[in-house]
Amino acid sequence: MSYVDEVIERVVRENPNEPEFHQAVKEVLESLRVVVDANEEKFRKDALLERLVNPERQFKFRVPWVDDKGQVQVNTGYRVQFNSAIGPYKGGLRLHPSVNLGIIKFLGFEQIFKNSLTGLPIGGGKGGSDFDPKGKSDREVMAFCQSFMTELCKYIGADTDVPAGDIGTGAREIGYMFGQYKRIRGVFEGVLTGKGLTYGGSLARTEATGYGLLYITQEMLKSKGMSLEGKTVVVSGAGNVATYAIQKAQQLGAKVVTCSDSTGWVYDPDGIDVAALKEIKEVKRARLTEYKNYRPNSEYHEGKGVWTVKADIALPCATQNELGIEDAETLVANGVIAVAEGANMPTTMEATEYLQKNGVFFLPGKAANAGGVATSALEMSQNSERLSWTFEEVDSKLQGIMINIFHNLDDAAKKYGFEGNYVVGANIAGFEKVVDAMNAQGIV
Ligand code: NDP
């Protein structure tokens, strides 16, 4: 049995009930086959892949807090410190009822390669909790965040592990967590990114993931002699990534006609109104059913459906495995040119392969959504320097990083004979740097 197959089998055996983690490991290792096969003897002797798929450390902890009725609630908190070969652990905190160890491990594993691709010195980690901020009062969210950080603060620090936002963790949650960290540890340091602008946050961090997604998509289209100008785009999600992806796509001349949340989706033939979306989601924290009040020409539908709308470009920006094989078939039948992942692993492996086989340009999340973590690393730099850069400075660095990522993965794919396969390109480009650093640091 090949070394890759052996390690995949071992991961499945030793980590039962973690399907998302299995999926992420398979996707990465399958596309690294060409590199691993060429170095099989050395990698096997060094147990390189076994070390890569085992987190350096993982924490699971109790998070008790009191709700508004005086009832004590108990959630589970996680932080997985996956790989610190190239820098301090870096990766977001997800607050969603679906969170479990397997999901945090899949995200942490992906984060290693994503962070490497940015070219910045950050290792891979991820964390979160099964707490659901939806429908909770501000006081309840604060109580949860304080309890969560009371435990988490033992394991993180500006030079060791720097968490950020993710699903369910926005500016409000980061603020409460930062306050509690400072209170317990007694230091004002850049221990979290995505902070508010008045206490160490970076301009353009809020926009970075969505904007970065469009910068890399634009660069890819440019390499094919195309552009975003005049294209119709379908987006899923209505959170941080989706909102700023829609905004930047429109600034670059495309028309975005859909968005969605966990209960339904919107079709707006005139193009999504970003100001309305922000008011509904960021200010009122309401459902997308409200969108029709702002745009009477739009349609609201319950359930899933954005991928049924005819478009040139599809940007999944909500959550994992939200674009399956049937969706991919519909997109291809409707003539989609490109799919770029704003979310982490939103496309199933089967759907990814189908899109690629049918000539759709496919940019995987670990490259396409790396703008968020890259800008988080820029926030860390500003915190260390005790300086704040302008929006334009950060945005132009972000553009440079995304353009660079595209060319790195494009070159890696070509070098190994997989021209146009950006999944292989991204995994190889991310992997090479991490492996080099791991080898240099000995067996640790
Ligand atoms: P948000 O919480 O801001 O938004 C998530 C959106 O997806 C919401 O519209 C939410 O609906 C919807 N959603 C969440 N879970 C589900 C589900 N199980 N089924 C259907 N819809 C769902 O998160 P972000 O925008 O920050 O993150 C979106 C994705 O992008 C995630 O995969 C995340 O890991 C990834 N990502 C985020 C980065 C960042 O900087 N924020 C960086 C890189 C990747 P509802 O409004 O109903 O909750």
mmCIF file with all atom_site columns, N, CA and C in Angstrom, residues 24-49:
data_model
loop_
_atom_site.group_PDB
_atom_site.id
_atom_site.type_symbol
_atom_site.label_atom_id
_atom_site.label_alt_id
_atom_site.label_comp_id
_atom_site.label_asym_id
_atom_site.label_entity_id
_atom_site.label_seq_id
_atom_site.pdbx_PDB_ins_code
_atom_site.Cartn_x
_atom_site.Cartn_y
_atom_site.Cartn_z
_atom_site.occupancy
_atom_site.B_iso_or_equiv
_atom_site.pdbx_formal_charge
_atom_site.auth_seq_id
_atom_site.auth_comp_id
_atom_site.auth_asym_id
_atom_site.auth_atom_id
_atom_site.pdbx_PDB_model_num
ATOM 1  N N  . ALA A 1 24 ? -10.925 16.365 4.809  1.00 0.00 ? 24 ALA A N  1
ATOM 2  C CA . ALA A 1 24 ? -9.867  17.362 4.593  1.00 0.00 ? 24 ALA A CA 1
ATOM 3  C C  . ALA A 1 24 ? -8.515  16.673 4.388  1.00 0.00 ? 24 ALA A C  1
ATOM 4  N N  . VAL A 1 25 ? -8.243  15.656 5.190  1.00 0.00 ? 25 VAL A N  1
ATOM 5  C CA . VAL A 1 25 ? -6.963  14.942 5.067  1.00 0.00 ? 25 VAL A CA 1
ATOM 6  C C  . VAL A 1 25 ? -6.886  14.248 3.703  1.00 0.00 ? 25 VAL A C  1
ATOM 7  N N  . LYS A 1 26 ? -7.986  13.594 3.326  1.00 0.00 ? 26 LYS A N  1
ATOM 8  C CA . LYS A 1 26 ? -7.995  12.900 2.021  1.00 0.00 ? 26 LYS A CA 1
ATOM 9  C C  . LYS A 1 26 ? -7.756  13.887 0.894  1.00 0.00 ? 26 LYS A C  1
ATOM 10 N N  . GLU A 1 27 ? -8.476  14.988 0.947  1.00 0.00 ? 27 GLU A N  1
ATOM 11 C CA . GLU A 1 27 ? -8.368  15.972 -0.145 1.00 0.00 ? 27 GLU A CA 1
ATOM 12 C C  . GLU A 1 27 ? -6.929  16.477 -0.277 1.00 0.00 ? 27 GLU A C  1
ATOM 13 N N  . VAL A 1 28 ? -6.298  16.752 0.860  1.00 0.00 ? 28 VAL A N  1
ATOM 14 C CA . VAL A 1 28 ? -4.930  17.274 0.819  1.00 0.00 ? 28 VAL A CA 1
ATOM 15 C C  . VAL A 1 28 ? -3.948  16.174 0.391  1.00 0.00 ? 28 VAL A C  1
ATOM 16 N N  . LEU A 1 29 ? -4.000  15.018 1.050  1.00 0.00 ? 29 LEU A N  1
ATOM 17 C CA . LEU A 1 29 ? -3.005  13.984 0.765  1.00 0.00 ? 29 LEU A CA 1
ATOM 18 C C  . LEU A 1 29 ? -3.140  13.422 -0.655 1.00 0.00 ? 29 LEU A C  1
ATOM 19 N N  . GLU A 1 30 ? -4.387  13.287 -1.138 1.00 0.00 ? 30 GLU A N  1
ATOM 20 C CA . GLU A 1 30 ? -4.573  12.804 -2.516 1.00 0.00 ? 30 GLU A CA 1
ATOM 21 C C  . GLU A 1 30 ? -3.842  13.722 -3.488 1.00 0.00 ? 30 GLU A C  1
ATOM 22 N N  . SER A 1 31 ? -3.967  15.023 -3.252 1.00 0.00 ? 31 SER A N  1
ATOM 23 C CA . SER A 1 31 ? -3.369  15.934 -4.232 1.00 0.00 ? 31 SER A CA 1
ATOM 24 C C  . SER A 1 31 ? -1.863  16.090 -4.015 1.00 0.00 ? 31 SER A C  1
ATOM 25 N N  . LEU A 1 32 ? -1.344  15.558 -2.889 1.00 0.00 ? 32 LEU A N  1
ATOM 26 C CA . LEU A 1 32 ? 0.103   15.621 -2.661 1.00 0.00 ? 32 LEU A CA 1
ATOM 27 C C  . LEU A 1 32 ? 0.812   14.360 -3.135 1.00 0.00 ? 32 LEU A C  1
ATOM 28 N N  . ARG A 1 33 ? 0.021   13.404 -3.639 1.00 0.00 ? 33 ARG A N  1
ATOM 29 C CA . ARG A 1 33 ? 0.575   12.102 -4.028 1.00 0.00 ? 33 ARG A CA 1
ATOM 30 C C  . ARG A 1 33 ? 1.858   12.221 -4.850 1.00 0.00 ? 33 ARG A C  1
ATOM 31 N N  . VAL A 1 34 ? 1.820   13.100 -5.828 1.00 0.00 ? 34 VAL A N  1
ATOM 32 C CA . VAL A 1 34 ? 2.954   13.207 -6.736 1.00 0.00 ? 34 VAL A CA 1
ATOM 33 C C  . VAL A 1 34 ? 4.240   13.594 -5.990 1.00 0.00 ? 34 VAL A C  1
ATOM 34 N N  . VAL A 1 35 ? 4.107   14.489 -4.999 1.00 0.00 ? 35 VAL A N  1
ATOM 35 C CA . VAL A 1 35 ? 5.285   14.913 -4.229 1.00 0.00 ? 35 VAL A CA 1
ATOM 36 C C  . VAL A 1 35 ? 5.682   13.819 -3.244 1.00 0.00 ? 35 VAL A C  1
ATOM 37 N N  . VAL A 1 36 ? 4.701   13.228 -2.583 1.00 0.00 ? 36 VAL A N  1
ATOM 38 C CA . VAL A 1 36 ? 4.993   12.207 -1.573 1.00 0.00 ? 36 VAL A CA 1
ATOM 39 C C  . VAL A 1 36 ? 5.622   10.974 -2.239 1.00 0.00 ? 36 VAL A C  1
ATOM 40 N N  . ASP A 1 37 ? 5.054   10.557 -3.363 1.00 0.00 ? 37 ASP A N  1
ATOM 41 C CA . ASP A 1 37 ? 5.599   9.375  -4.052 1.00 0.00 ? 37 ASP A CA 1
ATOM 42 C C  . ASP A 1 37 ? 7.070   9.589  -4.424 1.00 0.00 ? 37 ASP A C  1
ATOM 43 N N  . ALA A 1 38 ? 7.399   10.798 -4.823 1.00 0.00 ? 38 ALA A N  1
ATOM 44 C CA . ALA A 1 38 ? 8.779   11.086 -5.237 1.00 0.00 ? 38 ALA A CA 1
ATOM 45 C C  . ALA A 1 38 ? 9.750   11.084 -4.057 1.00 0.00 ? 38 ALA A C  1
ATOM 46 N N  . ASN A 1 39 ? 9.234   11.227 -2.841 1.00 0.00 ? 39 ASN A N  1
ATOM 47 C CA . ASN A 1 39 ? 10.097  11.282 -1.648 1.00 0.00 ? 39 ASN A CA 1
ATOM 48 C C  . ASN A 1 39 ? 9.696   10.224 -0.628 1.00 0.00 ? 39 ASN A C  1
ATOM 49 N N  . GLU A 1 40 ? 9.047   9.164  -1.092 1.00 0.00 ? 40 GLU A N  1
ATOM 50 C CA . GLU A 1 40 ? 8.384   8.226  -0.188 1.00 0.00 ? 40 GLU A CA 1
ATOM 51 C C  . GLU A 1 40 ? 9.309   7.681  0.911  1.00 0.00 ? 40 GLU A C  1
ATOM 52 N N  . GLU A 1 41 ? 10.503  7.270  0.515  1.00 0.00 ? 41 GLU A N  1
ATOM 53 C CA . GLU A 1 41 ? 11.383  6.618  1.487  1.00 0.00 ? 41 GLU A CA 1
ATOM 54 C C  . GLU A 1 41 ? 11.726  7.560  2.646  1.00 0.00 ? 41 GLU A C  1
ATOM 55 N N  . LYS A 1 42 ? 12.136  8.766  2.299  1.00 0.00 ? 42 LYS A N  1
ATOM 56 C CA . LYS A 1 42 ? 12.530  9.721  3.337  1.00 0.00 ? 42 LYS A CA 1
ATOM 57 C C  . LYS A 1 42 ? 11.328  10.126 4.202  1.00 0.00 ? 42 LYS A C  1
ATOM 58 N N  . PHE A 1 43 ? 10.193  10.460 3.548  1.00 0.00 ? 43 PHE A N  1
ATOM 59 C CA . PHE A 1 43 ? 9.012   10.891 4.295  1.00 0.00 ? 43 PHE A CA 1
ATOM 60 C C  . PHE A 1 43 ? 8.538   9.781  5.245  1.00 0.00 ? 43 PHE A C  1
ATOM 61 N N  . ARG A 1 44 ? 8.578   8.543  4.760  1.00 0.00 ? 44 ARG A N  1
ATOM 62 C CA . ARG A 1 44 ? 8.112   7.419  5.581  1.00 0.00 ? 44 ARG A CA 1
ATOM 63 C C  . ARG A 1 44 ? 9.019   7.239  6.799  1.00 0.00 ? 44 ARG A C  1
ATOM 64 N N  . LYS A 1 45 ? 10.329  7.307  6.558  1.00 0.00 ? 45 LYS A N  1
ATOM 65 C CA . LYS A 1 45 ? 11.301  7.129  7.643  1.00 0.00 ? 45 LYS A CA 1
ATOM 66 C C  . LYS A 1 45 ? 11.119  8.206  8.709  1.00 0.00 ? 45 LYS A C  1
ATOM 67 N N  . ASP A 1 46 ? 10.846  9.419  8.242  1.00 0.00 ? 46 ASP A N  1
ATOM 68 C CA . ASP A 1 46 ? 10.659  10.553 9.175  1.00 0.00 ? 46 ASP A CA 1
ATOM 69 C C  . ASP A 1 46 ? 9.241   10.617 9.740  1.00 0.00 ? 46 ASP A C  1
ATOM 70 N N  . ALA A 1 47 ? 8.377   9.693  9.324  1.00 0.00 ? 47 ALA A N  1
ATOM 71 C CA . ALA A 1 47 ? 6.950   9.728  9.694  1.00 0.00 ? 47 ALA A CA 1
ATOM 72 C C  . ALA A 1 47 ? 6.391   11.133 9.479  1.00 0.00 ? 47 ALA A C  1
ATOM 73 N N  . LEU A 1 48 ? 6.768   11.709 8.348  1.00 0.00 ? 48 LEU A N  1
ATOM 74 C CA . LEU A 1 48 ? 6.394   13.100 8.087  1.00 0.00 ? 48 LEU A CA 1
ATOM 75 C C  . LEU A 1 48 ? 4.881   13.297 8.023  1.00 0.00 ? 48 LEU A C  1
ATOM 76 N N  . LEU A 1 49 ? 4.196   12.399 7.297  1.00 0.00 ? 49 LEU A N  1
ATOM 77 C CA . LEU A 1 49 ? 2.748   12.588 7.159  1.00 0.00 ? 49 LEU A CA 1
ATOM 78 C C  . LEU A 1 49 ? 2.026   12.310 8.477  1.00 0.00 ? 49 LEU A C  1
#
